PDB file of C-alpha atoms in Angstrom:
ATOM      1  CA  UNK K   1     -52.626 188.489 102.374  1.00 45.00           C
ATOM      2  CA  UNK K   2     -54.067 187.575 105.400  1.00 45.00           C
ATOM      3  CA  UNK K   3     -52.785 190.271 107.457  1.00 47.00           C
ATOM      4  CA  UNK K   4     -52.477 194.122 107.641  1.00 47.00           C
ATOM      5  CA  UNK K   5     -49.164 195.048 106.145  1.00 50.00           C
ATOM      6  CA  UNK K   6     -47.809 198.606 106.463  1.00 50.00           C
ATOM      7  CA  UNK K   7     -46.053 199.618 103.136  1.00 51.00           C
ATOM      8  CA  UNK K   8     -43.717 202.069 103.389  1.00 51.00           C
ATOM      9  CA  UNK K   9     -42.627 201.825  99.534  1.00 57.00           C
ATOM     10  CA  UNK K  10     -44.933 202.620  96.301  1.00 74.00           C
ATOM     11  CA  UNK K  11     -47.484 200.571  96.147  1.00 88.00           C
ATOM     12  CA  UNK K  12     -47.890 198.991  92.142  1.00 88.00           C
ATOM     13  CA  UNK K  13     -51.288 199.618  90.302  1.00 92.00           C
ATOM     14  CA  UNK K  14     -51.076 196.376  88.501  1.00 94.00           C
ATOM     15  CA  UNK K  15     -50.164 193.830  91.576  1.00 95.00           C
ATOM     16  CA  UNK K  16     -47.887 190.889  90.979  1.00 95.00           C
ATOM     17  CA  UNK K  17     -49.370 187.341  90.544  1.00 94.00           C
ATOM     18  CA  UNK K  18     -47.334 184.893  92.330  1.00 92.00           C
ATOM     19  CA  UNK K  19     -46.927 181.688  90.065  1.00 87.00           C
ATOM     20  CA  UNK K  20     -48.875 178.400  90.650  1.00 83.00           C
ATOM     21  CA  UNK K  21     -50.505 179.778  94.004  1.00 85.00           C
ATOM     22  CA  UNK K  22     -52.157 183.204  92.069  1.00 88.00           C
ATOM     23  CA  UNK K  23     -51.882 185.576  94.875  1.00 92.00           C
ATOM     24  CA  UNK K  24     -51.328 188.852  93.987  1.00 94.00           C
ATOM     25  CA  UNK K  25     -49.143 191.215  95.796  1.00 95.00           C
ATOM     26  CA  UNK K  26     -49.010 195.400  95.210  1.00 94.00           C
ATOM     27  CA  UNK K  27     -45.992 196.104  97.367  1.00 94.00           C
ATOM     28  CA  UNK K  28     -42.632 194.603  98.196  1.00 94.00           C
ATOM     29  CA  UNK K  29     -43.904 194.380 101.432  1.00 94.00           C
ATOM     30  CA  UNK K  30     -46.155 191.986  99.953  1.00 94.00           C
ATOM     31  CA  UNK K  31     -43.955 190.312  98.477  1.00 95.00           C
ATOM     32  CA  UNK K  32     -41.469 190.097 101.072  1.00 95.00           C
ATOM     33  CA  UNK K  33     -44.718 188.585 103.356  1.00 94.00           C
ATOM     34  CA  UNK K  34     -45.551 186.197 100.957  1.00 94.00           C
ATOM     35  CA  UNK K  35     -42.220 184.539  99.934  1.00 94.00           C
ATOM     36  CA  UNK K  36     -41.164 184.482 104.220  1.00 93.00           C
ATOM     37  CA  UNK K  37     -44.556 182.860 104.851  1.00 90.00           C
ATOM     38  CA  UNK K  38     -44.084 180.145 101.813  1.00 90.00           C
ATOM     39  CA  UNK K  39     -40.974 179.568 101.844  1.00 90.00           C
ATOM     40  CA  UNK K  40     -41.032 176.193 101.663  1.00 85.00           C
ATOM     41  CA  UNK K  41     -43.356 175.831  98.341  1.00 84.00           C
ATOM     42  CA  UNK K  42     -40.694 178.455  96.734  1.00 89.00           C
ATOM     43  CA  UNK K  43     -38.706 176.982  93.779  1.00 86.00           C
ATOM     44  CA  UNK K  44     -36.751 179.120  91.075  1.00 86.00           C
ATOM     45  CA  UNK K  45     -39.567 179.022  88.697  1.00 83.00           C
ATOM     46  CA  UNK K  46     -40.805 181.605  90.816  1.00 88.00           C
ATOM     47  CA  UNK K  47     -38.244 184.296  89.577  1.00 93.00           C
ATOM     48  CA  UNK K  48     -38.644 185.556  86.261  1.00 93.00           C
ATOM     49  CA  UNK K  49     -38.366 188.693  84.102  1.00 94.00           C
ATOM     50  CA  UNK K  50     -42.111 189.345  84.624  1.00 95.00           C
ATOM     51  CA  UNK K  51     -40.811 189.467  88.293  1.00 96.00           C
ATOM     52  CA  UNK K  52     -38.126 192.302  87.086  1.00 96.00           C
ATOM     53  CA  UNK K  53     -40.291 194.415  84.917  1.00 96.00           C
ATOM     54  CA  UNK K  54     -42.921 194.826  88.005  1.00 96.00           C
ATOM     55  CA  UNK K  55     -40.491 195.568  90.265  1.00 96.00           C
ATOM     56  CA  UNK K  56     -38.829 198.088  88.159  1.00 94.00           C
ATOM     57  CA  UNK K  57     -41.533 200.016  86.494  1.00 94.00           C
ATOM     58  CA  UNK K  58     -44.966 199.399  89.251  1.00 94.00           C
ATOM     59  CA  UNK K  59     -42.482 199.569  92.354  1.00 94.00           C
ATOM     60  CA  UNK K  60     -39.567 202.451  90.919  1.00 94.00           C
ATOM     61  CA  UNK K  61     -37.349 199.739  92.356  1.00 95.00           C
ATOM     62  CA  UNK K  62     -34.393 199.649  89.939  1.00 95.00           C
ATOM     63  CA  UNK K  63     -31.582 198.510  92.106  1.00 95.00           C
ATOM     64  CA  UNK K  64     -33.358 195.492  93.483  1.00 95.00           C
ATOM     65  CA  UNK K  65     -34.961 195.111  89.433  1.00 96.00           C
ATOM     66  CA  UNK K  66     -31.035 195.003  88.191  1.00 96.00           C
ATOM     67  CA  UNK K  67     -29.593 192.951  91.186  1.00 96.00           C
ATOM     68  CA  UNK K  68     -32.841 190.267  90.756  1.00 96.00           C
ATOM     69  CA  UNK K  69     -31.954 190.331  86.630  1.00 96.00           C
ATOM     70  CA  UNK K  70     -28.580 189.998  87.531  1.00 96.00           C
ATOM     71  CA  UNK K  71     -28.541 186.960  89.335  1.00 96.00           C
ATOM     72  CA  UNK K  72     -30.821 185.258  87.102  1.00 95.00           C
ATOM     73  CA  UNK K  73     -28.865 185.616  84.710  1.00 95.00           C
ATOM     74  CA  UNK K  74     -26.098 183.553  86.292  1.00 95.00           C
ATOM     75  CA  UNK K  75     -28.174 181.126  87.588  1.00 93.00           C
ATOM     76  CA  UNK K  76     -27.790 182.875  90.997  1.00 92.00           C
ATOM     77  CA  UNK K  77     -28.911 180.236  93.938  1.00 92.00           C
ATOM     78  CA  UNK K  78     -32.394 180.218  95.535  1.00 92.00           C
ATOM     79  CA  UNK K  79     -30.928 181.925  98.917  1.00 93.00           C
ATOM     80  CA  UNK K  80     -29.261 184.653  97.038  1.00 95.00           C
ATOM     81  CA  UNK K  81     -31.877 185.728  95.513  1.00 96.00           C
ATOM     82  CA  UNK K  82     -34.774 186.032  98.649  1.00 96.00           C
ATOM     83  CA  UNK K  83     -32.544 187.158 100.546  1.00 95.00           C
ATOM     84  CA  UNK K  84     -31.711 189.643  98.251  1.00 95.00           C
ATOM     85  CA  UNK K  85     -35.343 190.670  97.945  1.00 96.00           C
ATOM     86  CA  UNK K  86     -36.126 190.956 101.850  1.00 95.00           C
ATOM     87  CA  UNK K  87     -32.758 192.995 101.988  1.00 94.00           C
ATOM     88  CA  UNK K  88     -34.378 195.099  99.942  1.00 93.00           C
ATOM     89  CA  UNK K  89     -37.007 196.801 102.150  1.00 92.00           C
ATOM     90  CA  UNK K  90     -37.313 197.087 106.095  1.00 89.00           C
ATOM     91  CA  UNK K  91     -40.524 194.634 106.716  1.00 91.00           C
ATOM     92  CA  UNK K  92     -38.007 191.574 107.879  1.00 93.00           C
ATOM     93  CA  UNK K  93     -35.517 192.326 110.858  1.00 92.00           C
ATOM     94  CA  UNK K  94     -32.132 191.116 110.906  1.00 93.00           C
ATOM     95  CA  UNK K  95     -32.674 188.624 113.049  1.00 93.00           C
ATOM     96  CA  UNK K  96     -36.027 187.248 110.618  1.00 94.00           C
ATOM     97  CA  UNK K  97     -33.553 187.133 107.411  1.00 94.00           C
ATOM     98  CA  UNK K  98     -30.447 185.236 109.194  1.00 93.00           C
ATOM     99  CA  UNK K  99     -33.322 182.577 110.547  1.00 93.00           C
ATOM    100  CA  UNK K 100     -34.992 182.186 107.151  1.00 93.00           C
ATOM    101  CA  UNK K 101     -30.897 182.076 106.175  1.00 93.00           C
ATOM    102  CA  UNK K 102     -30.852 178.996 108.189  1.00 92.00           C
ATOM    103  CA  UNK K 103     -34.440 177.260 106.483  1.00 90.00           C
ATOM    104  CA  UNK K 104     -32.922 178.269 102.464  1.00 92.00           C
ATOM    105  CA  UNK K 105     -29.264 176.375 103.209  1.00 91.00           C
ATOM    106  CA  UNK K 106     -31.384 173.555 104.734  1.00 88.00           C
ATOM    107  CA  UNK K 107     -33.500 173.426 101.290  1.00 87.00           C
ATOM    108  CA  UNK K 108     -30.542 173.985  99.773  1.00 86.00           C
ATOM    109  CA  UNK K 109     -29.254 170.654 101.000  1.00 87.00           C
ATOM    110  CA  UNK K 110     -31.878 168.685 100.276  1.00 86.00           C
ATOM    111  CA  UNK K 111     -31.510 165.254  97.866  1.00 84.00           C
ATOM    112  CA  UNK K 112     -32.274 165.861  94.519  1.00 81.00           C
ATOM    113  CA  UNK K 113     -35.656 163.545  95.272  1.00 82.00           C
ATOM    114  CA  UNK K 114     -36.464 166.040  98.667  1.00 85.00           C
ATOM    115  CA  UNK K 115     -36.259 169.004  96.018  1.00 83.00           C
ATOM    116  CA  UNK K 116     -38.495 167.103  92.876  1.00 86.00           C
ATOM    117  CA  UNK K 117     -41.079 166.098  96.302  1.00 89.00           C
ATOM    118  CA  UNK K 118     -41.737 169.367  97.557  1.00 87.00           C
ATOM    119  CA  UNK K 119     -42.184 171.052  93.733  1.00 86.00           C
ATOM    120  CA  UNK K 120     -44.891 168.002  93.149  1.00 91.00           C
ATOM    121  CA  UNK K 121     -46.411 168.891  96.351  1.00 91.00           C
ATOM    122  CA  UNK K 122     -46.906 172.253  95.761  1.00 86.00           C
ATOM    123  CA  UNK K 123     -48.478 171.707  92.453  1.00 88.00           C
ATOM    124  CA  UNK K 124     -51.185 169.522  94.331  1.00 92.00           C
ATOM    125  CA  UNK K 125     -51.301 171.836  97.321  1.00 88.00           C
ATOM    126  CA  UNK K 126     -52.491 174.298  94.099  1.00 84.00           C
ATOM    127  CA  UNK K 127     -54.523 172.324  92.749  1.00 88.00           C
ATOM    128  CA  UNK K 128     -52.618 171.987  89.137  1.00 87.00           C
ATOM    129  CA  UNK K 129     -52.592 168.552  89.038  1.00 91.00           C
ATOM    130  CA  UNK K 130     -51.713 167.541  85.234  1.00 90.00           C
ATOM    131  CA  UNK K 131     -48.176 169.207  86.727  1.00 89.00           C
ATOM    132  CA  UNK K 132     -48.110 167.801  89.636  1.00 93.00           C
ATOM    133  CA  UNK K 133     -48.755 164.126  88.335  1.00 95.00           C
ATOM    134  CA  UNK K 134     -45.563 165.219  85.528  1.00 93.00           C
ATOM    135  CA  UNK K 135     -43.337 165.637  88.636  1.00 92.00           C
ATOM    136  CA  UNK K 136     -44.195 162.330  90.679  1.00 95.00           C
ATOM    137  CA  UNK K 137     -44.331 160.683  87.580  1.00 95.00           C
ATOM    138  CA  UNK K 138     -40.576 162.032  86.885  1.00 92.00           C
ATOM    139  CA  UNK K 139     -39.785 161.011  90.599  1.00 92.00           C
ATOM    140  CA  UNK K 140     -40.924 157.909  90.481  1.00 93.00           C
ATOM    141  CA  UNK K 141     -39.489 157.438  87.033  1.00 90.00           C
ATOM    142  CA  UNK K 142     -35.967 158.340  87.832  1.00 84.00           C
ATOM    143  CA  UNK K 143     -32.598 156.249  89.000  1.00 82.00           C
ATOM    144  CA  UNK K 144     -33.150 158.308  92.189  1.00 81.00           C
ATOM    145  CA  UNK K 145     -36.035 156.427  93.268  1.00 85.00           C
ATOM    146  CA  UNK K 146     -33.858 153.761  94.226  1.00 86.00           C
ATOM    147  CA  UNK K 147     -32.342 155.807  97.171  1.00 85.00           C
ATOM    148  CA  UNK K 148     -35.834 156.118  98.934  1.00 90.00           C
ATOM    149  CA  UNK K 149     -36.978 154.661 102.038  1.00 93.00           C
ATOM    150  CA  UNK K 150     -40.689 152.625 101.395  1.00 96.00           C
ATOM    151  CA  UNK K 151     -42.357 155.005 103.296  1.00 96.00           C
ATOM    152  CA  UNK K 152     -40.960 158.338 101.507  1.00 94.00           C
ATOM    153  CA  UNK K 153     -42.084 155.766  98.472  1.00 95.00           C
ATOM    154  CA  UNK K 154     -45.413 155.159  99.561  1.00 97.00           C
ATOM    155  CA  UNK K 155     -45.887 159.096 100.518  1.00 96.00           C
ATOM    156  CA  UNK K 156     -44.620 160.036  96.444  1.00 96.00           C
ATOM    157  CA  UNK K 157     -47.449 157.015  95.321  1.00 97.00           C
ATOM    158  CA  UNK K 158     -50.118 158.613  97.481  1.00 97.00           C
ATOM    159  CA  UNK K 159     -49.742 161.923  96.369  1.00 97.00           C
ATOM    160  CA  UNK K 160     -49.189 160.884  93.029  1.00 97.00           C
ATOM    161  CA  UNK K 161     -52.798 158.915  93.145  1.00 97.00           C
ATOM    162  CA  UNK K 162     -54.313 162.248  94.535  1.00 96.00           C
ATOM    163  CA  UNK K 163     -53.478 163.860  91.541  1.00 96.00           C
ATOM    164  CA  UNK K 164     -54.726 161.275  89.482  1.00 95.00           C
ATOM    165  CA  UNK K 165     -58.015 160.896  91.316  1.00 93.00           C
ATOM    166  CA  UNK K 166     -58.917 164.280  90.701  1.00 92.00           C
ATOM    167  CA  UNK K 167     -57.934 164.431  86.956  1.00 91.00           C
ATOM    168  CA  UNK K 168     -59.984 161.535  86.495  1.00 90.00           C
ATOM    169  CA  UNK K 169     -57.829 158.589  86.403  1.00 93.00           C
ATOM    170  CA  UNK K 170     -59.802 156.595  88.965  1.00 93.00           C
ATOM    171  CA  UNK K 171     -58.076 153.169  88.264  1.00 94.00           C
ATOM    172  CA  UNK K 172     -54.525 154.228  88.081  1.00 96.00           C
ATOM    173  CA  UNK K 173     -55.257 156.458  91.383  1.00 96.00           C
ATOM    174  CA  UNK K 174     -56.782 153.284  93.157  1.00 96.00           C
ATOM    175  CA  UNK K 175     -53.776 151.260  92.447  1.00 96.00           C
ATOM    176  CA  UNK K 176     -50.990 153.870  93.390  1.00 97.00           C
ATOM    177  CA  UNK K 177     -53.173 154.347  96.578  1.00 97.00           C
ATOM    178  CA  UNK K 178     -53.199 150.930  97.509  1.00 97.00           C
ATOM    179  CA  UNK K 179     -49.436 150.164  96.266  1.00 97.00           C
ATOM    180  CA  UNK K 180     -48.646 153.524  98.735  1.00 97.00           C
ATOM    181  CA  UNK K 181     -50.399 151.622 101.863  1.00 97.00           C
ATOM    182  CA  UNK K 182     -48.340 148.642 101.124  1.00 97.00           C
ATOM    183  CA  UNK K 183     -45.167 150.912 101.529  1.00 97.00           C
ATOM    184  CA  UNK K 184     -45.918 153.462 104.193  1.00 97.00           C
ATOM    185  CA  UNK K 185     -48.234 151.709 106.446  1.00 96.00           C
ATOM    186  CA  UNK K 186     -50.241 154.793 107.711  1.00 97.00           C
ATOM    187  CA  UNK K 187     -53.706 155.023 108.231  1.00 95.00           C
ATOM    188  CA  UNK K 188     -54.441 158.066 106.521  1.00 95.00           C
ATOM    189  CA  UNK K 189     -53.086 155.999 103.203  1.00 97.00           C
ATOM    190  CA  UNK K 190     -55.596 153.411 103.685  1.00 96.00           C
ATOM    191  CA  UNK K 191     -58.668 155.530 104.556  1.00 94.00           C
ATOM    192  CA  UNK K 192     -58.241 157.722 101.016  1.00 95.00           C
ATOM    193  CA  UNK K 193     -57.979 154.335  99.463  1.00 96.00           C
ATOM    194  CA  UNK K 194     -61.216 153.480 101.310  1.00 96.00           C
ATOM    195  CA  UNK K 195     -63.162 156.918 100.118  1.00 94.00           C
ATOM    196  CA  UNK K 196     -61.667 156.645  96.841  1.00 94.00           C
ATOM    197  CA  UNK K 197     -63.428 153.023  96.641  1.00 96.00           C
ATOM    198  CA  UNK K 198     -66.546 154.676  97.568  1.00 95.00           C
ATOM    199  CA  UNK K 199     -66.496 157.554  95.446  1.00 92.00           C
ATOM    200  CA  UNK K 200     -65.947 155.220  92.286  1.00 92.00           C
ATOM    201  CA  UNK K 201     -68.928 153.321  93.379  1.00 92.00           C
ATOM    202  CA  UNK K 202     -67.498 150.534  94.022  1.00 94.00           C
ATOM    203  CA  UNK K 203     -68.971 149.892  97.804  1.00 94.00           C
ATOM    204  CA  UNK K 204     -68.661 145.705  97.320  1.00 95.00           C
ATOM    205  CA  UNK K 205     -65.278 146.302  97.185  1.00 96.00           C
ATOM    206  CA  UNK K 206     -64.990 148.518  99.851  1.00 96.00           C
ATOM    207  CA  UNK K 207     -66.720 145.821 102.147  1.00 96.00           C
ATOM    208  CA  UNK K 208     -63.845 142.875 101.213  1.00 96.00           C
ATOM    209  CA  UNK K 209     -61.342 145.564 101.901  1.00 97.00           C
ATOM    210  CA  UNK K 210     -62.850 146.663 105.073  1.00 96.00           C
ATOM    211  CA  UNK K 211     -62.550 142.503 106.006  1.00 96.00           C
ATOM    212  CA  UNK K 212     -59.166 142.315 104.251  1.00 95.00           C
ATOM    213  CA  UNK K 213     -57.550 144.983 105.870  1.00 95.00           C
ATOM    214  CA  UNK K 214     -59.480 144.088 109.496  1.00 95.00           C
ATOM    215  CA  UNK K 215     -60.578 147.585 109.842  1.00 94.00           C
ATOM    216  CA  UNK K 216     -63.175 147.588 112.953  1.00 92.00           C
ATOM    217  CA  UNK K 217     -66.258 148.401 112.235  1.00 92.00           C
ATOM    218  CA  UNK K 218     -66.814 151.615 114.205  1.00 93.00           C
ATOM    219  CA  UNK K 219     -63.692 152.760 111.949  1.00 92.00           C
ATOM    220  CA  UNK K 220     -65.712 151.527 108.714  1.00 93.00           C
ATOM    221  CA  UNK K 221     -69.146 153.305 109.627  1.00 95.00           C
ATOM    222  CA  UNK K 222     -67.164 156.669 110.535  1.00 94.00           C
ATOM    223  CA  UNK K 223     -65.760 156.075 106.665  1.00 94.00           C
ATOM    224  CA  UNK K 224     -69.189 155.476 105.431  1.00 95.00           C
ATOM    225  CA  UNK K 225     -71.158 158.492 107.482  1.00 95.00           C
ATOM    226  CA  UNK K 226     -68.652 161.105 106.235  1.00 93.00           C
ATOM    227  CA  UNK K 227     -68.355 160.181 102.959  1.00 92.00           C
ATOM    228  CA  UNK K 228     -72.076 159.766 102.963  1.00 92.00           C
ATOM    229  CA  UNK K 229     -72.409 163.299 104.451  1.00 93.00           C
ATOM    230  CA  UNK K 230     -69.706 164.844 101.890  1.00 89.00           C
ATOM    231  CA  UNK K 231     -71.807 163.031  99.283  1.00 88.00           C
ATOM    232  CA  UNK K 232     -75.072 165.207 100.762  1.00 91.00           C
ATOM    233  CA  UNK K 233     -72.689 168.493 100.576  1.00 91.00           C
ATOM    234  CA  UNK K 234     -71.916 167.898  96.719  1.00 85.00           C
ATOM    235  CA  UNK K 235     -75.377 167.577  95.754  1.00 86.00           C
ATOM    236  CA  UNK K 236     -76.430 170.395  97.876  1.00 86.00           C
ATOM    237  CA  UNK K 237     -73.558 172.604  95.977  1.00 84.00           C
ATOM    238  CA  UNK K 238     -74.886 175.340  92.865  1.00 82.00           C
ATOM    239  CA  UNK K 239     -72.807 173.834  90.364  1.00 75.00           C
ATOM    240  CA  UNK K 240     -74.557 170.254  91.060  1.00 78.00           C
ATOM    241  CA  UNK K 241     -78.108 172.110  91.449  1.00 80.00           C
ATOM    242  CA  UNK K 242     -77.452 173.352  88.172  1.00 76.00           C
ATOM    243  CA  UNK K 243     -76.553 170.778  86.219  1.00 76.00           C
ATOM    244  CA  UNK K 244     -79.609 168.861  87.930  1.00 77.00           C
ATOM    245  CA  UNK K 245     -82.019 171.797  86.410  1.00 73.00           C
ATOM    246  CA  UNK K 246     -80.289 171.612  83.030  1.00 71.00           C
ATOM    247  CA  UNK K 247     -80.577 167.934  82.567  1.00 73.00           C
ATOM    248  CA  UNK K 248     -84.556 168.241  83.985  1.00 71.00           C
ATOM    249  CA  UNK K 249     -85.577 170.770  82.320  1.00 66.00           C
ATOM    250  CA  UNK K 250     -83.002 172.518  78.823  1.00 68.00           C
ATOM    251  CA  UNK K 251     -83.364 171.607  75.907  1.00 74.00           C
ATOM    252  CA  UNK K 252     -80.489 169.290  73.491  1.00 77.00           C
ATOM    253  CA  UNK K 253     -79.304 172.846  72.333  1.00 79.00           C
ATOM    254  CA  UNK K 254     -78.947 174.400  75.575  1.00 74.00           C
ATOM    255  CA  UNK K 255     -76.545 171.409  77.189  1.00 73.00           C
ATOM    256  CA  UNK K 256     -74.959 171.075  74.248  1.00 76.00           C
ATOM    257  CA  UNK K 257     -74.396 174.977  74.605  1.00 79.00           C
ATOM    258  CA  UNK K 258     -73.401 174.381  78.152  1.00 73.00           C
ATOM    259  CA  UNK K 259     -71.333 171.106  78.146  1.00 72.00           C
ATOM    260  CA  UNK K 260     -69.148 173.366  74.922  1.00 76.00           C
ATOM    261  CA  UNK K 261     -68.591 176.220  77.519  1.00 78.00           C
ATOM    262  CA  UNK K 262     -67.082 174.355  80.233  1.00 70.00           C
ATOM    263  CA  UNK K 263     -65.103 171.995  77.599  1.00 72.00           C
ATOM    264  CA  UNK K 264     -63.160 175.078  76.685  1.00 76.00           C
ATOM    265  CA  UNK K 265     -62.821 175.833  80.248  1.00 72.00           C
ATOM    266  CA  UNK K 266     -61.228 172.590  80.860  1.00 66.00           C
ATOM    267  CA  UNK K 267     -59.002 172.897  77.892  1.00 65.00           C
ATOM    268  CA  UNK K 268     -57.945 176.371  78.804  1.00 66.00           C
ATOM    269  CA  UNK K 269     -57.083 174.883  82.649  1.00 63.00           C
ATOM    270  CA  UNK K 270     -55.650 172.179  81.007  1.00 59.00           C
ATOM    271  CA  UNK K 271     -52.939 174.150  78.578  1.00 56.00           C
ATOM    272  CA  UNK K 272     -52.266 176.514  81.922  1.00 57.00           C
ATOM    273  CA  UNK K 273     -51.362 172.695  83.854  1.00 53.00           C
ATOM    274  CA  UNK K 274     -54.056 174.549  86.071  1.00 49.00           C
ATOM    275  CA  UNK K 275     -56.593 171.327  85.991  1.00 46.00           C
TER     276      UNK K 275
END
């Protein structure tokens, strides 16, 4: 968890596995650590009957178990039900729950587009991009996209081509980037557009960018020397060494053995809205 917790409560044999980030927690401690710390990637989906069943039978924890049941079934709100859970042991003060009071009502008020943002987000931060791109795509598909500023518009389209760019979709992730520049104006936008241009070898294009955009040249050469030394990095990686070895020296059965294996993997990441 990143740091040492005391648990004063049972710890469970079988932790916990927080959805989309996988962390597992043994404790309510844990628990209680993990949801203070994150609070702001923490959505409903989060609490489910899985969540119930380890409380009550790893933890011995049946109050908390039937309060936690309780309020989902009636659609109890996001603050009632953390704070419910922190109430529930002694790791949080008083003064640590009212101030995390204070972050939940400000989530709580948050446009319906704030809320859809920051459950996309997290998706990317987790890498489950097929999910991620569902919720942008939603976002950006809705009447509520109307109400945003260009710049909370450009942020949605350049998080929306990250997710794209690493599920493969290199030309629909090169236009959202560039649309997002358009729109938010900032620098970071139009270097990812940059390294995405690179990274689909396209470096022609990259040059009449570099000229359309007037991007100085020290600023273009800093581009090109990281993305040239990330490039070194891949190939220096084992998964690249190995798939370097199998195309020099396996046989047709042996990649076709290998390229089946991590198919399934793929698929299997894919069903999860892990990949």
């Amino acid at each position: 968890m990143g740091r040492l917790i005391l648990c004063a409560a049972d710890v469970a044999k079988e932790p916990y596995t927080m959805p989309v980030s996988g962390v597992k927690v043994y404790s309510i401690e844990e628990l209680c650590y993990y949801l203070y710390q994150n609070i702001y990637e923490i959505t409903p989906d989060y609490f489910d009957e899985k969540l119930v069943l380890w409380l009550n039978h790893q933890l011995g924890m049946k109050v908390i178990a039937e309060k936690l049941e309780t309020l989902l079934e009636i659609d109890g709100s996001l603050k009632d039900i953390v704070i419910s859970i922190l109430c529930s042991c002694d790791y949080y003060s008083e003064d640590e729950i009212k101030a995390l009071l204070g972050v939940l009502t400000e989530i709580e008020h948050l446009p319906y587009h704030g809320k859809q943002k920051q459950k996309a987000d997290m998706y990317l931060r987790y890498g489950r991009y097929v999910l991620a791109k569902k919720e942008y795509d939603k976002l950006l598909g809705s009447g509520y996209s109307v109400n945003l500023t260009p710049t909370e518009y450009g942020n949605i389209l350049h998080n929306r081509a990250m997710a794209s760019f690493f599920l493969g979709m290199y030309e629909e992730a090169l236009i959202d980037m560039k649309d997002a520049y358009a729109r938010n104006n900032d620098s970071r936008t139009l270097q990812q557009y940059l390294y995405a241009l690179l990274l689909c070898g396209r470096k022609d294009e990259f040059q009449k960018e570099v000229l359309n955009y007037q991007i100085g040249s020290n600023v273009a050469e800093g581009i090109l020397e990281l993305y040239g030394n990330a490039k070194e990095r891949a190939m220096e990686s084992n998964g690249y060494q190995e798939i370097s070895k199998l195309r020099k020296y396996a046989t047709n059965e042996e990649i076709a053995e290998y390229a089946a294996k991590h198919i399934e993997m793929w698929k299997r990441l894919y069903r999860e809205g892990t990949y």
